Coordinates of C-alpha atoms and ligand atoms in Angstrom, one line a residue:
M1 CA -49.2 135.1 35.0
S2 CA -51.4 136.9 32.5
K3 CA -50.7 140.4 30.6
L4 CA -53.4 142.8 29.9
N5 CA -53.9 143.4 26.5
K6 CA -56.3 146.4 24.8
Q7 CA -58.9 144.6 22.5
Y8 CA -62.0 145.7 20.7
I9 CA -65.0 143.6 21.6
C10 CA -68.4 143.7 19.5
Q11 CA -71.0 144.3 22.2
I12 CA -73.6 142.4 20.0
C13 CA -71.5 139.2 18.8
G14 CA -68.6 139.1 20.8
T15 CA -66.1 138.9 18.3
L16 CA -62.5 140.2 19.3
H17 CA -61.2 143.0 17.1
S18 CA -57.4 144.2 17.3
K19 CA -58.3 147.5 15.8
W20 CA -61.1 150.0 16.3
S21 CA -63.5 150.0 13.4
G22 CA -66.8 151.8 12.7
K23 CA -68.6 148.2 11.9
C24 CA -68.0 144.8 12.9
E25 CA -67.0 142.6 10.3
N26 CA -68.5 139.7 11.8
C27 CA -72.0 140.8 12.4
N28 CA -72.2 144.1 10.4
E29 CA -73.3 146.2 13.4
W30 CA -72.3 149.8 13.3
N31 CA -70.8 151.3 16.5
S32 CA -70.9 148.0 18.4
L33 CA -67.1 147.9 19.1
L34 CA -65.8 149.0 22.5
E35 CA -62.4 149.0 23.9
E36 CA -61.9 146.3 26.8
N37 CA -59.1 145.1 28.4
V38 CA -59.0 141.2 28.0
S39 CA -56.4 139.2 30.0
K40 CA -54.4 136.6 28.0
P41 CA -52.4 133.9 29.5
S42 CA -48.8 134.2 28.7
G43 CA -46.4 131.3 27.7
P44 CA -47.3 127.9 26.5
L45 CA -49.5 125.9 29.5
S46 CA -47.5 123.6 31.3
K47 CA -47.6 120.0 29.9
S48 CA -48.7 118.4 33.1
S49 CA -51.5 120.8 34.3
G50 CA -54.3 118.2 32.9
H51 CA -55.9 115.5 35.3
K52 CA -57.0 112.1 34.4
I53 CA -60.9 112.2 33.8
K54 CA -63.3 109.5 34.5
F55 CA -65.9 108.1 32.1
E56 CA -69.4 107.1 33.1
Y57 CA -71.7 104.8 31.4
L58 CA -75.3 106.5 30.4
K59 CA -77.1 103.7 32.0
N60 CA -76.2 104.9 35.2
D61 CA -79.3 106.3 37.5
T62 CA -77.3 109.2 39.2
L63 CA -76.9 110.4 35.9
E64 CA -80.7 111.5 36.0
Y65 CA -82.1 115.0 36.5
P66 CA -84.9 115.2 38.8
R67 CA -87.0 118.4 37.6
L68 CA -88.5 120.6 40.1
K69 CA -92.4 121.8 39.6
T70 CA -93.1 125.7 40.5
N71 CA -96.7 125.2 41.0
F72 CA -96.9 127.7 38.4
N73 CA -98.3 125.6 35.4
E74 CA -97.5 128.1 32.8
I75 CA -94.0 127.8 33.7
D76 CA -93.7 124.3 34.2
R77 CA -95.0 123.9 30.8
V78 CA -92.8 126.3 29.1
M79 CA -89.7 124.8 30.8
G80 CA -90.5 121.4 29.4
G81 CA -92.1 120.1 33.0
G82 CA -90.2 122.0 35.6
F83 CA -86.9 123.2 36.4
V84 CA -84.1 120.7 36.2
S85 CA -81.5 120.6 39.0
G86 CA -78.2 121.7 38.1
S87 CA -79.7 124.0 35.0
V88 CA -78.8 127.6 34.2
T89 CA -81.7 129.6 32.7
L90 CA -81.4 133.3 31.1
I91 CA -84.8 135.1 31.0
G92 CA -84.9 138.5 28.9
G93 CA -87.2 141.1 28.5
D94 CA -88.4 144.7 27.9
P95 CA -87.7 147.1 30.6
G96 CA -90.5 146.8 33.4
I97 CA -92.3 144.1 31.9
G98 CA -92.3 142.0 35.0
K99 CA -89.3 140.2 34.9
S100 CA -88.8 140.9 38.8
T101 CA -92.1 139.9 39.6
L102 CA -92.2 136.8 37.7
L103 CA -89.0 135.6 39.1
L104 CA -90.2 136.8 42.8
Q105 CA -93.4 135.1 42.9
L106 CA -91.7 131.8 41.3
V107 CA -89.3 131.5 44.5
G108 CA -92.3 132.7 46.7
N109 CA -94.1 129.7 45.5
L110 CA -91.1 127.7 45.8
S111 CA -90.1 128.5 49.3
K112 CA -93.8 127.7 50.5
M113 CA -92.7 124.1 49.2
N114 CA -89.7 124.3 51.6
E115 CA -87.2 124.9 48.8
Q116 CA -84.2 127.0 49.7
C117 CA -84.1 130.0 47.6
I118 CA -81.8 133.1 47.2
Y119 CA -82.6 136.3 45.2
V120 CA -79.4 138.5 44.7
S121 CA -80.6 142.0 43.3
G122 CA -78.0 144.3 41.7
E123 CA -80.9 146.5 40.7
E124 CA -82.9 147.2 43.6
S125 CA -82.3 148.1 47.1
L126 CA -83.6 145.7 49.9
S127 CA -86.4 148.2 50.9
Q128 CA -87.7 148.4 47.1
I129 CA -87.7 144.6 46.8
K130 CA -89.6 144.5 50.1
M131 CA -92.4 146.9 48.9
R132 CA -92.7 144.6 45.7
A133 CA -92.8 141.3 48.0
D134 CA -95.4 143.0 50.3
R135 CA -97.7 143.5 47.2
L136 CA -97.3 140.1 45.7
G137 CA -98.2 138.5 49.5
I138 CA -94.8 136.9 50.1
K139 CA -93.3 139.3 52.7
D140 CA -93.1 136.3 55.3
S141 CA -91.6 133.6 53.3
N142 CA -88.1 132.3 53.8
I143 CA -86.4 133.7 50.8
Q144 CA -83.0 134.8 51.3
F145 CA -82.1 138.3 50.0
A146 CA -79.2 140.3 49.0
S147 CA -78.7 143.4 47.3
V148 CA -75.0 143.1 46.0
T149 CA -73.0 143.2 42.5
N150 CA -69.9 141.7 43.2
A151 CA -70.2 138.6 41.4
S152 CA -67.1 137.2 43.2
D153 CA -68.8 137.3 46.5
I154 CA -71.8 135.8 45.0
A155 CA -70.2 133.0 43.5
T156 CA -68.1 132.2 46.8
T157 CA -71.2 132.6 48.9
I158 CA -73.2 130.1 46.3
G159 CA -70.1 128.0 46.2
S160 CA -70.2 127.1 49.7
I161 CA -74.0 125.9 49.4
K162 CA -74.4 122.6 50.3
T163 CA -78.1 121.7 49.1
R164 CA -79.8 122.2 46.1
S165 CA -81.2 125.9 46.1
V166 CA -82.9 128.1 43.6
L167 CA -80.6 131.1 42.8
I168 CA -82.1 134.2 40.9
I169 CA -79.7 137.0 39.8
D170 CA -81.4 140.3 38.9
S171 CA -79.6 141.3 36.4
I172 CA -76.4 139.8 35.0
Q173 CA -75.9 143.1 33.3
T174 CA -75.3 144.8 37.0
M175 CA -72.6 142.1 38.0
Y176 CA -69.3 142.8 38.0
L177 CA -65.9 140.8 38.8
P178 CA -63.3 143.1 40.3
Q179 CA -60.6 141.4 38.6
I180 CA -61.9 142.6 35.4
D181 CA -61.1 145.7 34.3
S182 CA -64.1 146.8 32.3
S183 CA -67.5 148.3 33.5
P184 CA -70.6 146.2 34.3
G185 CA -72.7 145.3 31.4
T186 CA -69.9 144.8 28.9
V187 CA -69.4 141.7 27.0
T188 CA -66.3 140.9 29.0
Q189 CA -67.8 141.2 32.2
V190 CA -71.2 139.7 31.6
R191 CA -69.6 136.5 30.1
A192 CA -67.1 136.2 33.0
C193 CA -69.6 136.7 35.7
A194 CA -71.9 134.3 34.0
H195 CA -68.9 131.5 34.0
E196 CA -68.4 132.3 37.8
L197 CA -71.8 132.1 38.8
I198 CA -72.5 129.0 36.7
I199 CA -69.7 127.1 37.9
A200 CA -70.5 128.1 41.7
A201 CA -74.3 127.1 41.4
K202 CA -73.4 123.6 39.5
K203 CA -71.3 122.7 42.8
S204 CA -74.7 122.0 44.6
N205 CA -76.6 121.1 41.7
S206 CA -78.8 124.3 42.3
I207 CA -81.0 125.8 39.9
L208 CA -79.6 129.2 38.4
V209 CA -81.8 131.8 36.9
L210 CA -80.2 134.9 35.3
I211 CA -82.4 137.9 34.2
G212 CA -81.0 139.7 31.3
H213 CA -81.6 143.0 29.9
V214 CA -82.7 143.3 26.3
T215 CA -81.3 145.6 23.6
K216 CA -83.5 147.8 21.5
D217 CA -83.4 145.0 18.7
G218 CA -85.0 142.7 21.1
S219 CA -82.0 140.3 21.9
I220 CA -80.6 139.7 25.2
A221 CA -77.9 142.3 25.8
G222 CA -74.6 141.1 25.6
P223 CA -72.9 138.6 23.4
R224 CA -74.6 135.6 21.6
V225 CA -72.3 133.5 24.0
L226 CA -74.4 133.9 27.0
E227 CA -77.1 132.3 25.4
H228 CA -74.9 129.4 24.5
M229 CA -73.6 129.4 27.9
V230 CA -77.1 128.4 29.5
D231 CA -79.4 125.4 28.9
T232 CA -82.7 127.5 28.5
V233 CA -83.5 131.0 27.2
L234 CA -86.7 132.5 27.9
Y235 CA -88.1 135.8 26.7
F236 CA -90.7 137.6 28.8
E237 CA -92.8 139.7 26.4
G238 CA -95.9 142.1 26.1
D239 CA -96.9 145.4 25.5
N240 CA -97.0 147.8 28.3
N241 CA -100.1 149.0 27.2
F242 CA -101.8 145.6 27.8
Q243 CA -102.0 143.4 30.8
Y244 CA -100.9 140.0 28.8
R245 CA -97.5 138.9 29.4
V246 CA -96.1 136.0 27.5
L247 CA -93.2 134.0 28.4
R248 CA -91.7 132.0 25.7
S249 CA -88.7 129.7 25.2
M250 CA -86.6 130.0 22.8
K251 CA -84.1 127.4 23.6
N252 CA -84.3 124.4 25.9
R253 CA -81.9 121.8 26.5
F254 CA -84.5 119.9 28.5
G255 CA -87.6 120.4 26.6
P256 CA -89.6 121.8 23.4
T257 CA -88.9 125.3 22.3
N258 CA -91.5 127.8 21.5
E259 CA -93.8 126.8 23.9
I260 CA -95.6 129.8 25.7
G261 CA -97.3 130.6 28.9
V262 CA -99.6 133.6 29.2
F263 CA -99.9 135.6 32.2
E264 CA -102.0 138.8 33.2
M265 CA -100.3 141.6 35.0
L266 CA -102.4 142.6 37.9
N267 CA -101.4 144.7 41.0
V268 CA -101.1 141.8 43.2
G269 CA -98.6 140.3 40.6
L270 CA -98.7 137.9 37.7
K271 CA -101.9 135.8 37.4
E272 CA -101.6 132.6 34.9
I273 CA -104.1 132.7 32.3
M274 CA -105.1 128.7 31.6
N275 CA -107.5 129.6 28.6
P276 CA -105.5 132.4 26.4
S277 CA -107.9 132.0 23.3
K278 CA -110.6 133.0 25.5
L279 CA -109.0 136.1 26.6
F280 CA -107.5 136.8 23.1
L281 CA -110.6 137.0 21.3
S282 CA -113.1 138.7 24.2
D283 CA -112.8 142.4 22.6
R284 CA -114.2 140.8 19.2
Q285 CA -116.4 143.2 17.4
K286 CA -119.2 141.7 15.0
N287 CA -119.6 142.4 11.4
V288 CA -116.7 144.3 11.1
S289 CA -114.5 143.9 8.1
G290 CA -110.9 143.3 8.1
S291 CA -111.0 141.0 10.9
A292 CA -110.2 136.9 10.5
I293 CA -109.2 134.5 13.2
F294 CA -106.2 132.3 13.1
A295 CA -106.2 129.1 14.6
G296 CA -102.7 129.0 15.7
L297 CA -100.4 126.9 17.3
E298 CA -97.3 128.2 20.4
G299 CA -95.4 125.2 21.2
T300 CA -97.9 122.4 22.0
R301 CA -100.6 124.5 22.6
P302 CA -103.3 125.7 20.4
I303 CA -104.3 129.3 20.5
L304 CA -107.2 131.3 18.7
I305 CA -105.8 134.7 17.7
E306 CA -107.5 137.7 15.9
V307 CA -105.8 139.0 12.6
Q308 CA -106.9 142.6 12.1
A309 CA -106.3 144.6 8.6
L310 CA -107.0 147.9 7.4
V311 CA -106.5 148.8 3.8
M312 CA -107.3 152.4 2.3
P313 CA -105.9 154.4 -0.4
S314 CA -102.7 156.1 0.3
S315 CA -101.7 159.6 -0.4
L316 CA -97.4 158.8 -0.3
A317 CA -95.5 157.7 -2.8
S318 CA -94.3 155.0 -1.1
P319 CA -97.6 153.6 0.8
R320 CA -97.2 152.6 4.5
R321 CA -97.0 149.3 5.8
T322 CA -97.5 149.2 9.5
I323 CA -97.5 146.1 11.3
V324 CA -98.0 145.0 15.0
G325 CA -97.4 141.4 15.9
W326 CA -96.4 140.0 12.8
D327 CA -93.5 139.9 10.2
T328 CA -93.0 142.6 7.7
A329 CA -91.2 140.3 5.0
R330 CA -94.0 137.8 5.4
L331 CA -96.7 140.6 4.6
S332 CA -94.7 142.0 1.8
M333 CA -94.9 138.4 0.0
I334 CA -98.8 138.0 1.0
S335 CA -99.4 141.4 -0.5
A336 CA -97.4 140.4 -3.6
V337 CA -99.1 137.1 -4.2
L338 CA -102.5 139.1 -3.7
E339 CA -101.6 141.6 -6.2
S340 CA -100.3 139.3 -8.9
R341 CA -102.1 136.1 -8.5
C342 CA -105.6 137.4 -7.3
K343 CA -105.7 141.1 -9.0
I344 CA -106.0 142.4 -5.6
H345 CA -104.6 146.1 -6.0
L346 CA -102.5 146.9 -3.1
S347 CA -99.6 148.9 -4.3
N348 CA -101.1 152.4 -3.9
M349 CA -102.6 151.4 -0.4
D350 CA -101.7 151.7 2.9
I351 CA -101.8 148.4 4.8
F352 CA -102.1 148.4 8.8
L353 CA -101.9 145.0 10.2
N354 CA -102.4 144.3 13.6
I355 CA -102.3 140.9 15.8
A356 CA -104.9 141.9 18.7
G357 CA -104.1 141.7 22.2
G358 CA -100.4 142.7 21.5
I359 CA -99.1 139.1 21.1
K360 CA -96.5 138.0 18.5
I361 CA -97.1 135.4 16.2
F362 CA -94.4 133.7 13.8
E363 CA -96.1 130.9 12.2
P364 CA -96.3 130.6 8.6
A365 CA -99.9 129.0 8.9
A366 CA -100.9 132.4 9.8
D367 CA -100.7 133.3 6.1
L368 CA -104.1 132.3 5.2
A369 CA -105.8 134.3 8.1
V370 CA -103.7 137.5 7.2
A371 CA -104.9 137.3 3.6
A372 CA -108.4 136.9 4.8
A373 CA -108.4 140.0 6.9
I374 CA -106.7 141.9 4.0
I375 CA -109.3 140.6 1.4
S376 CA -112.0 141.5 3.8
S377 CA -110.9 145.1 4.3
V378 CA -110.6 145.5 0.7
K379 CA -114.0 144.3 -0.4
D380 CA -115.2 145.8 3.0
V381 CA -116.8 142.2 3.5
P382 CA -117.2 141.3 7.1
I383 CA -116.0 137.3 7.7
S384 CA -118.7 135.3 9.6
F385 CA -118.1 135.4 13.4
S386 CA -117.6 131.6 13.5
T387 CA -114.9 131.4 10.9
V388 CA -111.1 130.4 11.4
F389 CA -108.2 130.0 9.2
F390 CA -104.9 128.5 8.9
G391 CA -102.7 127.6 5.9
E392 CA -99.5 128.7 4.6
V393 CA -99.2 130.5 1.0
G394 CA -96.9 130.2 -1.5
L395 CA -95.4 132.3 -4.0
S396 CA -97.3 130.6 -6.9
G397 CA -100.8 131.2 -4.9
E398 CA -101.0 127.8 -3.6
I399 CA -102.4 127.1 -0.1
R400 CA -100.0 124.8 1.6
K401 CA -100.4 122.3 4.6
V402 CA -99.4 123.2 8.2
N403 CA -98.6 120.7 11.0
Q404 CA -101.4 119.8 14.0
A405 CA -104.5 120.6 12.2
E406 CA -106.2 118.3 14.4
L407 CA -105.3 120.2 17.5
R408 CA -106.2 123.5 15.9
I409 CA -109.5 122.3 15.1
K410 CA -110.4 120.9 18.5
E411 CA -109.7 124.4 20.3
A412 CA -111.8 126.1 17.5
T413 CA -114.6 123.4 18.2
K414 CA -114.2 124.1 21.9
L415 CA -114.6 128.0 21.5
G416 CA -117.6 127.7 19.4
F417 CA -116.3 128.0 15.9
D418 CA -118.2 126.0 13.4
N419 CA -116.5 127.1 9.9
I420 CA -112.8 126.0 9.1
I421 CA -111.1 127.5 6.0
L422 CA -107.9 125.2 5.4
P423 CA -105.6 124.0 2.9
S424 CA -107.1 121.2 0.6
K425 CA -104.4 118.8 0.8
Q426 CA -104.5 118.8 4.6
K427 CA -106.1 115.4 5.9
V428 CA -108.0 115.9 9.3
I429 CA -110.5 114.0 11.0
I430 CA -114.0 115.5 10.1
E431 CA -116.2 116.4 13.1
K432 CA -119.9 116.6 13.3
N433 CA -121.6 120.2 12.9
M434 CA -118.5 121.3 11.3
N435 CA -118.1 123.2 8.2
Y436 CA -114.8 122.4 6.2
N437 CA -113.6 124.9 3.2
N438 CA -110.9 123.3 1.5
L439 CA -108.8 125.7 -0.3
T440 CA -106.2 124.7 -3.2
L441 CA -105.2 128.5 -4.3
L442 CA -105.4 131.9 -2.8
S443 CA -107.8 133.2 -5.4
D444 CA -110.6 130.6 -4.0
L445 CA -110.2 132.5 -0.8
V446 CA -111.0 136.0 -2.6
D447 CA -114.4 134.1 -4.1
L448 CA -115.1 132.4 -0.8
I449 CA -114.9 135.9 0.9
T450 CA -116.9 138.0 -1.6
K451 CA -119.6 135.3 -1.5
N452 CA -119.9 136.4 2.2
I453 CA -118.9 133.1 4.1
Ligands
ATP1 N1 -97.7 149.3 43.0 C1 -98.2 148.6 41.7 N2 -99.5 148.4 41.5 C2 -99.6 147.6 40.3 N3 -98.5 147.1 39.4 C3 -97.2 147.8 39.5 C4 -97.2 148.5 40.8 N4 -95.8 148.6 40.5 C5 -95.4 147.9 39.6 N5 -96.2 147.3 39.1 C6 -95.9 146.5 37.7 O1 -95.0 145.8 37.8 C7 -94.3 146.4 36.3 C8 -92.9 146.4 36.7 O2 -92.5 144.9 37.3 P1 -91.0 144.4 37.3 O3 -90.2 145.5 38.2 O4 -91.1 143.0 37.6 O5 -90.4 144.6 35.8 P2 -89.0 144.3 35.5 O6 -89.2 143.8 33.9 O7 -88.2 143.7 36.6 O8 -88.3 145.8 35.2 P3 -86.7 146.2 35.2 O9 -86.2 146.0 33.6 O10 -86.9 147.4 35.5 O11 -85.9 145.4 36.2 C9 -94.8 147.7 36.0 O12 -94.6 147.7 34.8 C10 -96.3 147.7 36.6 O13 -97.0 147.2 35.5
MG2 MG1 -86.5 144.4 37.5
ZN3 ZN1 -70.6 141.8 15.9

């Protein structure tokens, strides 16, 4: 027996509150509490309800998970070598970024390999899906489709499947359990639906992929608990004005995180990009100040990215700091260090910083390239076309070592760069025909750029 209880749940962090308040005490989000009916078990749990469990030894071979390769190298790499049977993946992304397209192509590939695939959409009608499948050239495949939103029906259906299948739920926010008295997309519904579906999918050791919406601050809508319930969390990101899309792993119980896969959105669907550096550098202009190339690393893959800066006198009391693709706090730090340690005056300047190609970077190793782009713009001195940068900047203006320098240098060499600006403490294998500039302090970088490297 259960009785209904009115409670308020934070739609961001999932914390329960007994009273409504304007701000969640746990995550400090404003206006995030919503009234939901939560059923609570009444009375103490019966003492005899538990069953005896059986322990296993880890050396047992039957405990190993086979991986399912998808024929999409980019997806397989992001997943850490393919999808693990019995695993649950949550994939989030902005509206219209291409989530449904990606997963439809994925099951299209898998069904060609005779995998049983099921695609349930709560967002689109079958004729809409058919139109997309037509465009992607997979209309004739053996994927089974349904357009339903009742998670209880879906769970019953997939619970009765005997063989391993690939199940796509598009999207978890549209699903609802009729037993629960809250509307679809609320924390209670999202959590309960995910729970039902996960249990049903595990019965046949199937691979479950849940599509999730993203809130305006970029996290997957619904509580963080959803991220704890799944094995892998992926984000599909990009700028709608650009054709590239990046699939990024944020959590992976079966592989490395921060691995990326790069795609191009074409009218026939998503195409994998095997060499993203080439693509990101393709629109580069010669002899322009304010551009520096960062030898970056995304997961295990090196990638070259152009950092662009434009610095100009400001007419505002608090000058503008406009940043696309990088961290605001880090830019403030770099400009403070440039101001105090290198006498580059930025406090009355507007700074615009852009990571070209619509990609986002998170590595502190990009500090040196960002600083270089800013110095180059302030001094109006272009940086030579064949120079790349990597290194972290510390508060005393020191340049610090980064990881995987060799991989970064190798990628730069492969793409024809021959001048590497790197931290002085960094130990690397010196390659022939390459020029290395080891820097100790950020002020060395200012000297180097003004001397026209
Ligand atoms: N006829 C078309 N030709 C070319 N590209 C198209 C066409 N229709 C849609 N697209 C591309 O597909 C994108 C939409 O992809 P998709 O529906 O997979 O996104 P989604 O992330 O699932 O969106 P939602 O959040 O609405 O479910 C569009 O932004 C557009 O770039
Ligand atoms: Mg969609
Ligand atoms: Zn909260």
